[in-house]
Coordinates of C-alpha atoms in Angstrom, one line a residue:
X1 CA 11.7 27.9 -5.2
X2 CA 14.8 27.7 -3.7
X3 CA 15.5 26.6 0.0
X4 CA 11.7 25.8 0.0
X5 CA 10.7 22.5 2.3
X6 CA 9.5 20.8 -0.5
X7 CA 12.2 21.6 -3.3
X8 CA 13.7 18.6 -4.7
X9 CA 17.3 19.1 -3.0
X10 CA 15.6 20.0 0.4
X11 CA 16.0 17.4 3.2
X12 CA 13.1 15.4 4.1
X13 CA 13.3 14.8 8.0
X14 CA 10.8 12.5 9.1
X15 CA 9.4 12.2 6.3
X16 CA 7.3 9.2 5.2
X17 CA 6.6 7.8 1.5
X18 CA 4.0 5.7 0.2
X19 CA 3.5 4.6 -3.1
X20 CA -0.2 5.2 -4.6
X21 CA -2.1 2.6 -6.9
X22 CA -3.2 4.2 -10.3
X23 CA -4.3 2.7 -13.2
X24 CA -2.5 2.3 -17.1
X25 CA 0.9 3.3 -16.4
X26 CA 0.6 6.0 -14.1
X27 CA 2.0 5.8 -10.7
X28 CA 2.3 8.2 -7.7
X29 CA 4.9 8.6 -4.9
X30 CA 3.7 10.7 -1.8
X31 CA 6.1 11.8 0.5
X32 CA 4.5 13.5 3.5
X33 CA 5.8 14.8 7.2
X34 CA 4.0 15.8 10.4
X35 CA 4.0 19.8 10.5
X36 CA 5.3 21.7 13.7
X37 CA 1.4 22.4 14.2
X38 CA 0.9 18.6 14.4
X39 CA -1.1 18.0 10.9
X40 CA 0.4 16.4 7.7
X41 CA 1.7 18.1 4.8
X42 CA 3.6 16.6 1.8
X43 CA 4.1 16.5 -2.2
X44 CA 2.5 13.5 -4.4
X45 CA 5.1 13.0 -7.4
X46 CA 3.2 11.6 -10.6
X47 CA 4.7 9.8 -13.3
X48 CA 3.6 8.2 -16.6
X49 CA 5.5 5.2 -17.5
X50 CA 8.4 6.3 -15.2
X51 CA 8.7 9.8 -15.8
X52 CA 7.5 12.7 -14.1
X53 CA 4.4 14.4 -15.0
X54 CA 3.9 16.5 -12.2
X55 CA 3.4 17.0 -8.6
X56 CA 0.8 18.2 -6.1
X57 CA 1.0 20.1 -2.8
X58 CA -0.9 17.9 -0.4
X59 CA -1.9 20.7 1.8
X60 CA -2.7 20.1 6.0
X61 CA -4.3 17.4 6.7
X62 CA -5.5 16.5 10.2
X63 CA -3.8 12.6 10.0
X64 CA -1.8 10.8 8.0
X65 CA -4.8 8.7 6.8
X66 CA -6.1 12.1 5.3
X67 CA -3.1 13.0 4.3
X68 CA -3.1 9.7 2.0
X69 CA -6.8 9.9 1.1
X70 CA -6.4 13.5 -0.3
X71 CA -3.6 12.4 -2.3
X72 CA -4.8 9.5 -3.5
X73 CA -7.8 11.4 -4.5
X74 CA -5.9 14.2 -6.1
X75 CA -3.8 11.6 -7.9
X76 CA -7.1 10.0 -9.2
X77 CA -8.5 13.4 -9.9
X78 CA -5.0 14.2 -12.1
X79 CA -4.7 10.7 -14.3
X80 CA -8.6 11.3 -15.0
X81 CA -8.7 14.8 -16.1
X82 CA -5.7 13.6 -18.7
X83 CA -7.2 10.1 -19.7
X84 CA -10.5 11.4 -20.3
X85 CA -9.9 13.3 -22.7
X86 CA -7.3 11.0 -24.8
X87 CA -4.6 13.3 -23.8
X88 CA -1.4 11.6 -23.9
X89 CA 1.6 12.6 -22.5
X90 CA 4.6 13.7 -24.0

């Protein structure tokens, strides 16, 4: 979506990034920001091998320890529902 705060051309102001630690190849990039309401927001970027397989919407989170724990969970949450089943990307 166009001009939206987390669209891949939109500045990033303030914004923080941590990598996450997955396992087999999979890795995770969250970049998050403090809200004007004070929580934190942001957008986990998952890849396999070094390319994107998709991205979550870390939604408010009252810290930005939540913030990381809820995307490292929903990270988790994302490599397992595809390795569990065999599923491998293309």
């Amino acid at each position: 979506m166009p001009g939206s705060p987390w669209s891949d051309d939109a500045p990033r102001p303030h914004a923080t990034a941590i990598s996450v630690d997955l396992r087999g190849g999979w890795s995770c990039a969250f970049h998050f920001r403090q809200t004007a309401g004070g929580s934190y927001a942001g957008v986990a970027e998952i890849a396999f091998d070094g390319l994107r397989r998709g991205s979550l919407v870390i939604m408010q989170q009252p810290s930005p320890d939540a913030a990381v724990a809820r995307a490292r969970l929903r990270a988790k949450q994302f490599v397992s529902s595809r390795s569990s089943v065999g599923h491998i990307p293309t």
